[in-house]
XYZ file of C-alpha atoms in Angstrom:
525
model
C -75.936 -51.463 -119.119
C -78.773 -49.107 -118.205
C -81.892 -51.110 -119.008
C -85.315 -51.765 -117.489
C -84.965 -48.577 -115.423
C -86.918 -45.373 -114.928
C -84.475 -42.619 -115.872
C -85.122 -38.877 -115.567
C -83.030 -36.553 -117.755
C -82.522 -32.982 -116.528
C -82.596 -30.663 -119.533
C -81.806 -26.998 -120.079
C -81.167 -25.203 -123.369
C -78.078 -26.411 -125.286
C -77.303 -29.066 -122.670
C -80.426 -30.909 -123.812
C -79.006 -31.620 -127.297
C -77.042 -34.753 -126.318
C -79.958 -35.912 -124.161
C -82.266 -36.055 -127.164
C -80.121 -38.850 -128.598
C -79.469 -40.438 -125.204
C -83.244 -40.643 -124.657
C -83.591 -42.597 -127.900
C -80.835 -45.004 -126.824
C -82.341 -45.523 -123.370
C -85.799 -46.169 -124.833
C -84.322 -48.850 -127.107
C -83.095 -50.691 -123.979
C -86.533 -50.987 -122.427
C -86.076 -48.007 -120.081
C -88.856 -45.615 -119.182
C -87.517 -42.129 -119.814
C -88.596 -38.745 -118.490
C -87.216 -35.328 -119.412
C -87.533 -32.393 -117.022
C -86.874 -28.955 -118.570
C -85.830 -26.838 -115.606
C -85.458 -23.338 -117.096
C -88.674 -21.264 -116.836
C -88.679 -19.480 -120.218
C -87.810 -22.573 -122.245
C -91.126 -24.380 -121.849
C -93.262 -21.280 -121.258
C -92.499 -19.547 -124.574
C -94.155 -20.395 -127.868
C -92.052 -22.424 -130.287
C -89.203 -20.287 -131.655
C -85.461 -20.333 -132.351
C -84.812 -20.465 -128.611
C -86.677 -23.697 -127.839
C -87.376 -25.253 -131.236
C -84.566 -27.815 -130.976
C -84.781 -28.324 -127.221
C -88.166 -28.480 -125.479
C -90.304 -28.683 -128.633
C -88.017 -31.234 -130.295
C -88.629 -33.539 -127.329
C -92.329 -32.731 -127.222
C -92.981 -33.383 -130.920
C -90.530 -36.175 -131.749
C -90.078 -38.193 -128.568
C -93.647 -39.129 -127.688
C -92.456 -42.040 -125.540
C -90.559 -39.691 -123.242
C -92.621 -38.346 -120.343
C -92.117 -34.606 -120.502
C -92.071 -32.291 -117.476
C -91.798 -28.510 -117.682
C -92.234 -25.264 -115.761
C -95.059 -23.718 -117.762
C -97.584 -23.899 -114.912
C -94.946 -22.615 -112.499
C -94.506 -19.537 -114.725
C -98.275 -18.986 -114.939
C -98.637 -19.223 -111.150
C -95.665 -16.928 -110.582
C -97.005 -14.319 -113.030
C -100.413 -14.289 -111.338
C -99.345 -14.356 -107.718
C -95.833 -13.043 -107.111
C -97.132 -9.558 -106.195
C -100.062 -10.451 -103.987
C -99.705 -14.100 -102.968
C -98.362 -14.497 -99.421
C -95.303 -16.707 -99.326
C -95.905 -19.868 -97.318
C -93.080 -19.384 -94.828
C -94.215 -22.353 -92.747
C -93.859 -24.550 -95.833
C -90.372 -23.179 -96.552
C -89.320 -23.674 -92.932
C -90.347 -27.324 -93.166
C -88.565 -27.615 -96.520
C -85.386 -26.216 -94.964
C -85.545 -28.811 -92.193
C -86.062 -31.673 -94.626
C -84.060 -30.616 -97.688
C -80.942 -28.750 -96.606
C -78.334 -31.492 -96.396
C -75.921 -29.561 -98.629
C -77.133 -25.958 -98.265
C -79.730 -23.938 -96.431
C -82.395 -22.197 -98.523
C -80.659 -18.822 -98.824
C -77.529 -20.539 -100.116
C -79.701 -22.508 -102.532
C -81.159 -19.240 -103.858
C -77.609 -18.101 -104.655
C -77.321 -20.835 -107.302
C -79.639 -18.894 -109.647
C -78.647 -15.870 -111.710
C -82.351 -14.959 -111.732
C -82.237 -14.139 -108.013
C -78.687 -12.801 -107.718
C -78.772 -9.684 -109.881
C -77.071 -7.835 -107.008
C -73.984 -10.017 -107.634
C -73.651 -9.655 -111.417
C -73.901 -7.116 -114.231
C -76.418 -8.786 -116.566
C -78.888 -5.918 -116.457
C -81.435 -7.670 -118.670
C -82.476 -9.520 -115.500
C -84.570 -7.795 -112.834
C -83.488 -7.321 -109.253
C -85.282 -9.809 -107.039
C -87.091 -8.736 -103.916
C -87.468 -11.087 -100.959
C -91.029 -12.085 -101.820
C -90.187 -13.049 -105.413
C -87.158 -15.069 -104.340
C -89.049 -16.950 -101.672
C -92.083 -17.537 -103.888
C -89.922 -18.918 -106.708
C -88.221 -21.166 -104.156
C -91.607 -22.361 -102.880
C -92.926 -23.112 -106.377
C -89.621 -24.705 -107.364
C -89.692 -27.152 -104.478
C -93.324 -28.015 -105.054
C -92.641 -28.714 -108.733
C -89.497 -30.812 -108.155
C -91.188 -32.918 -105.470
C -94.235 -33.332 -107.711
C -92.100 -34.497 -110.666
C -89.993 -36.932 -108.641
C -93.029 -38.422 -106.913
C -94.935 -38.733 -110.187
C -92.127 -40.275 -112.252
C -90.424 -42.036 -109.308
C -87.074 -42.445 -111.131
C -84.516 -45.117 -110.362
C -81.856 -42.582 -111.267
C -81.471 -39.014 -112.518
C -78.945 -38.019 -115.196
C -77.607 -34.519 -115.843
C -74.599 -32.844 -117.474
C -74.676 -29.361 -115.939
C -74.928 -27.896 -112.452
C -76.231 -24.324 -112.686
C -79.564 -22.780 -111.664
C -81.971 -23.187 -108.762
C -83.993 -26.206 -109.911
C -80.840 -28.346 -110.094
C -79.864 -27.341 -106.572
C -83.373 -28.299 -105.409
C -83.192 -31.621 -107.286
C -79.864 -32.285 -105.576
C -81.422 -31.881 -102.127
C -84.667 -33.756 -102.830
C -82.896 -36.635 -104.613
C -80.520 -37.047 -101.669
C -83.438 -37.108 -99.243
C -85.312 -39.699 -101.324
C -82.132 -41.744 -101.922
C -82.374 -41.345 -105.707
C -78.941 -41.294 -107.383
C -78.413 -37.941 -109.101
C -75.578 -38.509 -111.574
C -73.795 -35.479 -112.932
C -70.454 -34.463 -114.402
C -67.532 -32.758 -112.663
C -64.391 -31.280 -114.195
C -61.037 -32.484 -112.786
C -59.221 -30.291 -115.388
C -56.989 -33.115 -116.603
C -57.226 -33.002 -120.399
C -60.767 -33.851 -121.545
C -61.548 -36.152 -118.627
C -64.829 -35.928 -116.730
C -65.608 -37.621 -113.437
C -68.983 -38.419 -111.855
C -70.394 -36.345 -109.039
C -73.414 -37.290 -106.957
C -73.830 -33.903 -105.246
C -73.425 -31.284 -108.031
C -69.744 -31.116 -107.106
C -70.415 -29.055 -103.973
C -68.064 -31.253 -101.966
C -65.256 -33.716 -102.662
C -66.534 -37.190 -103.458
C -65.302 -39.904 -101.075
C -64.676 -42.361 -103.911
C -62.237 -39.879 -105.508
C -60.384 -39.274 -102.236
C -59.930 -43.018 -101.730
C -58.758 -43.525 -105.313
C -56.220 -40.718 -105.004
C -54.898 -42.057 -101.698
C -54.516 -45.507 -103.270
C -52.387 -44.163 -106.116
C -50.383 -41.991 -103.742
C -49.032 -45.225 -102.244
C -47.727 -46.385 -105.632
C -44.033 -46.155 -106.523
C -42.686 -43.736 -109.147
C -42.144 -46.704 -111.472
C -45.807 -47.667 -111.142
C -46.762 -44.071 -111.981
C -44.202 -43.701 -114.770
C -46.702 -42.559 -117.415
C -48.166 -39.944 -115.103
C -44.728 -38.675 -114.045
C -43.837 -38.357 -117.706
C -47.034 -36.378 -118.389
C -46.312 -33.870 -115.598
C -42.672 -33.433 -116.644
C -43.684 -32.827 -120.260
C -46.312 -30.319 -119.180
C -43.669 -28.422 -117.222
C -41.521 -28.262 -120.353
C -44.299 -27.156 -122.711
C -44.571 -23.503 -123.685
C -48.391 -23.627 -123.804
C -50.482 -25.407 -121.192
C -54.032 -24.259 -121.946
C -56.298 -27.286 -122.120
C -57.605 -28.424 -125.496
C -61.058 -28.112 -123.901
C -60.780 -24.332 -124.238
C -59.456 -24.222 -127.800
C -61.897 -22.596 -130.176
C -63.857 -21.073 -127.288
C -64.008 -17.505 -126.043
C -61.563 -18.489 -123.271
C -58.810 -18.869 -125.872
C -59.530 -15.536 -127.597
C -56.649 -13.106 -127.172
C -57.230 -10.765 -130.106
C -60.272 -8.628 -131.003
C -62.643 -10.041 -133.603
C -62.794 -8.348 -136.992
C -65.451 -5.666 -137.384
C -67.065 -7.824 -140.089
C -67.372 -10.785 -137.726
C -68.700 -8.552 -134.937
C -71.348 -6.965 -137.169
C -72.365 -10.371 -138.531
C -72.655 -11.721 -134.979
C -74.801 -8.790 -133.832
C -77.058 -9.004 -136.902
C -77.571 -12.673 -136.070
C -78.612 -11.655 -132.550
C -81.117 -9.130 -133.957
C -82.710 -11.772 -136.192
C -82.756 -14.203 -133.255
C -84.529 -11.789 -130.909
C -86.981 -10.766 -133.642
C -87.872 -14.410 -134.235
C -88.287 -15.199 -130.532
C -90.235 -12.147 -129.415
C -91.966 -10.682 -132.480
C -92.468 -13.431 -135.084
C -93.501 -16.017 -132.512
C -95.317 -13.585 -130.217
C -93.418 -14.300 -127.015
C -93.131 -10.617 -126.175
C -96.746 -10.541 -125.032
C -96.145 -13.619 -122.834
C -93.432 -11.851 -120.872
C -94.098 -10.300 -117.487
C -92.086 -7.862 -115.444
C -90.642 -10.249 -112.909
C -87.466 -12.206 -112.215
C -88.318 -15.211 -114.417
C -87.989 -13.323 -117.697
C -85.163 -11.342 -119.230
C -85.873 -7.976 -120.851
C -85.479 -8.454 -124.643
C -84.343 -4.959 -125.626
C -81.895 -4.712 -122.718
C -80.702 -8.242 -123.509
C -79.925 -7.314 -127.121
C -78.339 -4.027 -126.086
C -76.220 -5.958 -123.593
C -74.716 -8.030 -126.423
C -73.965 -4.852 -128.387
C -72.220 -3.248 -125.422
C -70.219 -6.404 -124.713
C -68.895 -6.564 -128.276
C -67.969 -2.883 -128.303
C -66.202 -3.136 -124.939
C -64.301 -6.230 -126.137
C -62.954 -4.226 -129.068
C -61.605 -1.694 -126.581
C -60.306 -4.047 -123.905
C -58.441 -6.423 -126.230
C -56.389 -3.422 -127.362
C -54.095 -1.201 -125.247
C -56.325 0.706 -122.833
C -56.310 2.699 -119.592
C -57.604 -0.157 -117.435
C -55.070 -2.950 -118.027
C -51.320 -2.588 -117.405
C -48.370 -4.595 -118.662
C -46.531 -6.809 -116.155
C -43.148 -5.643 -114.856
C -40.214 -8.069 -114.765
C -39.064 -6.928 -111.326
C -42.469 -7.416 -109.662
C -42.932 -10.111 -107.046
C -46.579 -10.999 -107.482
C -49.410 -13.364 -106.686
C -51.514 -14.228 -109.722
C -55.326 -14.072 -109.523
C -57.299 -14.967 -112.678
C -60.902 -13.799 -112.382
C -64.028 -15.861 -113.046
C -67.021 -15.553 -115.316
C -69.758 -14.112 -113.093
C -72.420 -15.521 -112.826
C -71.261 -19.104 -113.278
C -71.835 -22.348 -111.417
C -68.131 -22.659 -110.514
C -68.707 -19.780 -108.110
C -72.461 -19.454 -107.478
C -72.904 -23.194 -106.868
C -69.483 -24.342 -105.670
C -68.284 -21.322 -103.681
C -71.370 -19.238 -102.775
C -69.632 -17.481 -99.864
C -66.911 -16.130 -102.176
C -68.579 -14.610 -105.228
C -67.709 -10.955 -104.566
C -64.360 -10.816 -106.341
C -63.700 -7.181 -105.431
C -64.007 -8.066 -101.745
C -61.636 -11.026 -102.214
C -59.110 -8.744 -103.954
C -59.338 -6.357 -100.996
C -58.598 -9.140 -98.506
C -55.657 -10.445 -100.543
C -54.180 -6.961 -100.902
C -54.096 -6.635 -97.097
C -52.531 -10.074 -96.736
C -49.588 -9.746 -99.127
C -46.024 -9.698 -97.771
C -44.445 -6.258 -98.041
C -43.055 -5.625 -101.511
C -45.376 -8.103 -103.220
C -48.186 -7.241 -105.609
C -51.390 -8.906 -106.671
C -51.750 -9.378 -110.427
C -55.432 -9.585 -111.337
C -56.243 -10.848 -114.844
C -59.684 -10.703 -116.400
C -61.359 -13.863 -117.698
C -61.749 -13.738 -121.488
C -65.361 -14.930 -121.267
C -66.132 -12.051 -118.893
C -64.563 -9.431 -121.124
C -67.162 -6.805 -121.980
C -69.608 -8.003 -119.326
C -67.834 -6.541 -116.335
C -68.411 -2.870 -115.603
C -65.630 -0.321 -116.049
C -66.419 0.749 -112.474
C -65.159 -2.644 -111.252
C -61.821 -2.094 -112.999
C -61.545 1.410 -111.552
C -62.144 0.058 -108.047
C -59.504 -2.677 -108.483
C -56.970 -0.086 -109.574
C -57.528 1.907 -106.376
C -55.581 -0.669 -104.332
C -51.937 0.490 -104.514
C -50.428 -3.008 -104.381
C -52.823 -4.481 -106.958
C -52.216 -4.424 -110.699
C -54.952 -5.193 -113.228
C -52.896 -6.755 -116.002
C -53.329 -6.835 -119.760
C -55.001 -10.192 -120.313
C -53.504 -10.763 -123.787
C -49.943 -9.802 -122.893
C -49.323 -13.562 -123.026
C -51.338 -16.003 -125.132
C -51.282 -18.748 -122.524
C -51.612 -18.961 -118.733
C -48.173 -20.563 -118.248
C -46.014 -17.379 -118.150
C -48.372 -15.715 -115.661
C -48.117 -18.719 -113.336
C -44.432 -19.473 -113.885
C -43.388 -15.929 -112.987
C -45.712 -15.724 -109.971
C -45.052 -16.557 -106.332
C -48.321 -18.481 -106.337
C -51.926 -18.432 -107.521
C -55.232 -17.513 -105.889
C -58.535 -18.371 -107.569
C -62.045 -19.045 -106.314
C -62.359 -22.487 -107.920
C -60.618 -21.954 -111.256
C -58.336 -24.003 -113.500
C -55.409 -21.736 -112.558
C -54.904 -23.669 -109.307
C -54.683 -26.994 -111.159
C -52.257 -25.503 -113.689
C -50.134 -24.060 -110.881
C -49.933 -27.460 -109.176
C -48.885 -29.117 -112.430
C -46.107 -26.511 -112.718
C -44.939 -27.049 -109.125
C -46.438 -23.855 -107.666
C -48.647 -23.395 -104.621
C -52.169 -21.990 -104.812
C -55.240 -21.119 -102.762
C -58.880 -21.892 -103.671
C -62.211 -21.155 -101.976
C -64.282 -24.193 -102.969
C -64.156 -27.999 -102.912
C -62.982 -28.739 -106.447
C -61.456 -32.161 -107.277
C -57.913 -30.869 -107.745
C -57.706 -29.651 -104.137
C -56.411 -33.184 -103.533
C -53.083 -32.197 -105.116
C -50.328 -31.171 -102.705
C -49.776 -27.426 -102.844
C -53.429 -26.488 -103.430
C -55.001 -25.224 -100.195
C -58.751 -24.913 -99.756
C -59.107 -21.850 -97.548
C -61.783 -21.616 -94.825
C -61.205 -18.060 -93.612
C -59.661 -14.855 -94.954
C -57.589 -14.755 -91.780
C -55.583 -17.678 -93.169
C -54.437 -15.622 -96.157
C -51.310 -13.865 -94.751
C -49.572 -17.046 -93.597
C -50.616 -19.072 -96.652
C -49.466 -16.404 -99.101
C -46.173 -15.967 -97.233
C -45.557 -19.699 -97.690
C -45.885 -19.462 -101.490
C -42.906 -20.991 -103.219
C -42.066 -23.787 -105.625
C -42.985 -27.216 -104.305
C -41.857 -30.756 -105.084
C -45.331 -32.201 -105.652
C -44.755 -34.301 -108.748
C -45.819 -37.540 -107.049
C -49.038 -35.927 -105.844
C -49.739 -34.620 -109.365
C -49.050 -38.054 -110.835
C -51.299 -39.788 -108.281
C -54.101 -37.317 -109.006
C -53.855 -37.888 -112.757
C -53.802 -41.668 -112.260
C -56.894 -41.425 -110.047
C -58.747 -39.324 -112.624
C -57.871 -41.777 -115.400
C -59.078 -44.613 -113.182
C -62.480 -43.157 -112.231
C -63.181 -40.855 -115.172
C -63.511 -40.867 -118.937
C -62.614 -38.523 -121.762
C -65.902 -36.960 -122.863
C -66.079 -34.225 -125.493
C -69.190 -32.420 -124.282
C -68.523 -29.366 -126.425
C -68.566 -31.555 -129.543
C -71.707 -33.422 -128.448
C -73.546 -30.151 -127.887
C -72.496 -28.305 -131.046
C -72.729 -31.334 -133.343
C -75.973 -32.434 -131.690
C -77.555 -29.081 -132.460
C -76.598 -29.214 -136.145
C -78.079 -32.721 -136.408
C -81.298 -31.617 -134.725
C -81.480 -28.702 -137.150
C -81.208 -31.200 -140.027
C -78.002 -29.509 -141.178
C -75.961 -32.715 -140.745
C -76.510 -36.414 -140.467
C -75.652 -38.407 -137.389
C -72.058 -39.560 -137.981
C -70.098 -42.502 -136.622
C -67.908 -40.093 -134.647
C -70.931 -38.476 -133.007
C -72.367 -41.880 -132.123
C -69.000 -42.921 -130.706
C -68.867 -39.864 -128.444
C -72.494 -40.403 -127.467
C -71.789 -44.033 -126.548
C -68.927 -42.849 -124.334
C -71.257 -40.487 -122.478
C -73.788 -43.271 -121.955
C -71.009 -45.573 -120.725
C -69.875 -42.811 -118.358
C -73.302 -42.756 -116.702
C -73.506 -46.546 -116.606
C -70.196 -46.664 -114.713
C -71.294 -43.817 -112.445
C -74.510 -45.664 -111.588
C -72.659 -48.918 -110.890
C -70.267 -47.061 -108.585
C -73.189 -45.451 -106.747
C -74.660 -48.888 -106.027
C -71.456 -49.835 -104.156
C -71.763 -46.974 -101.650
């Protein structure tokens, strides 16, 4: 049980909803609790729809929680980012002391605020070198200040994106403070603990997998049965994605789209006009541009209507094609920007794969549903220029299984497609250290020069024991946690639209137990 400890919760937007209730539980067990809101706008803006049930809910209702924010960071950045000389000597010392996982330029890549040149969210500004370095300088100073002031016994988090988390990861490691977070092994709804934001494979998981790999098929009977049943199922998409944009294969009705966009208009009006946050904004990288942000949503919805119907960009698959399957990612997203920062230019990756394919093979590129409407048409046009690459109609099938089953193999940066391919007995290539790289048949690539030989070796593989051992290891070290439910239900409770139910409390207790087990495991290292 977590009691008599100093525990710092890392909060950002909707991920703070479960932490509101966790803070109450931890306080009841004689813990001292801090909450650090690590997104600049969230604590800088006046109270509004955006932060009413996150930062201000903590501030007004949880007086016993020591609250940390970035308001002063924003004020300093607004005043000085144009004329304040960056303290390069300070940053050089920081890089020497706090770059166990990544150097500072790689750390910068973890933030969508400073990587506009890698994504299409035009409501963010392009960052010049001075702004990036100054934000990094202020970020480090604030994180070190918070950790030295609160001096936590442990840090708890449930998300891995954005710069301040990457900084916390480095500083916590240096100060030997356990930073407990969640990683996604892709087996059903299971989550496993990570102590490094998931930027490398955890040793405890490797050892657990190797232990189960020594077991006999009889000892892994349940896991063998699971894999065999999955291979027989017609649909393999995880229940985690059901009801999300990832499972959307048909265009929304015009009524739903108009209702959604009207809701966005009311939201932006409340945030920027009613609550006077427009005048707090400055033209720099910390703040999105409200009108462009709203217009972005409009464009996305209109483009979705086009792209989920027959169009000139996406082609149907051909039965006679020998192909490698490449599902694209949501960009920006922590699965790429945090876990595979060297491989976030998907067009460049497509180019390298196209040159590496055996003669007569094609590359089938499929858009990610959550990216639909965000990506520029120019990207699609450039993909279609490669003669052996086909940009396929993403809703030709309503499940990933047929794409994988009919493919020679799968290539993805760090995506679920590699795990699904392994479960179906197919080989795959990934570019980051995700948990499922432990499974036989999934190769973590270190150089594009490895592509030709690895792709040529694509074929079906007898890896059922490896799959079974991986699943057994995940069940042993992880827990089923319904984070989506905790976030959506938590928000409705905080809005006073629902009461706290037994089911919500049960799921909350599981999350708390998850962190208790993660902390106990850390103490054995």
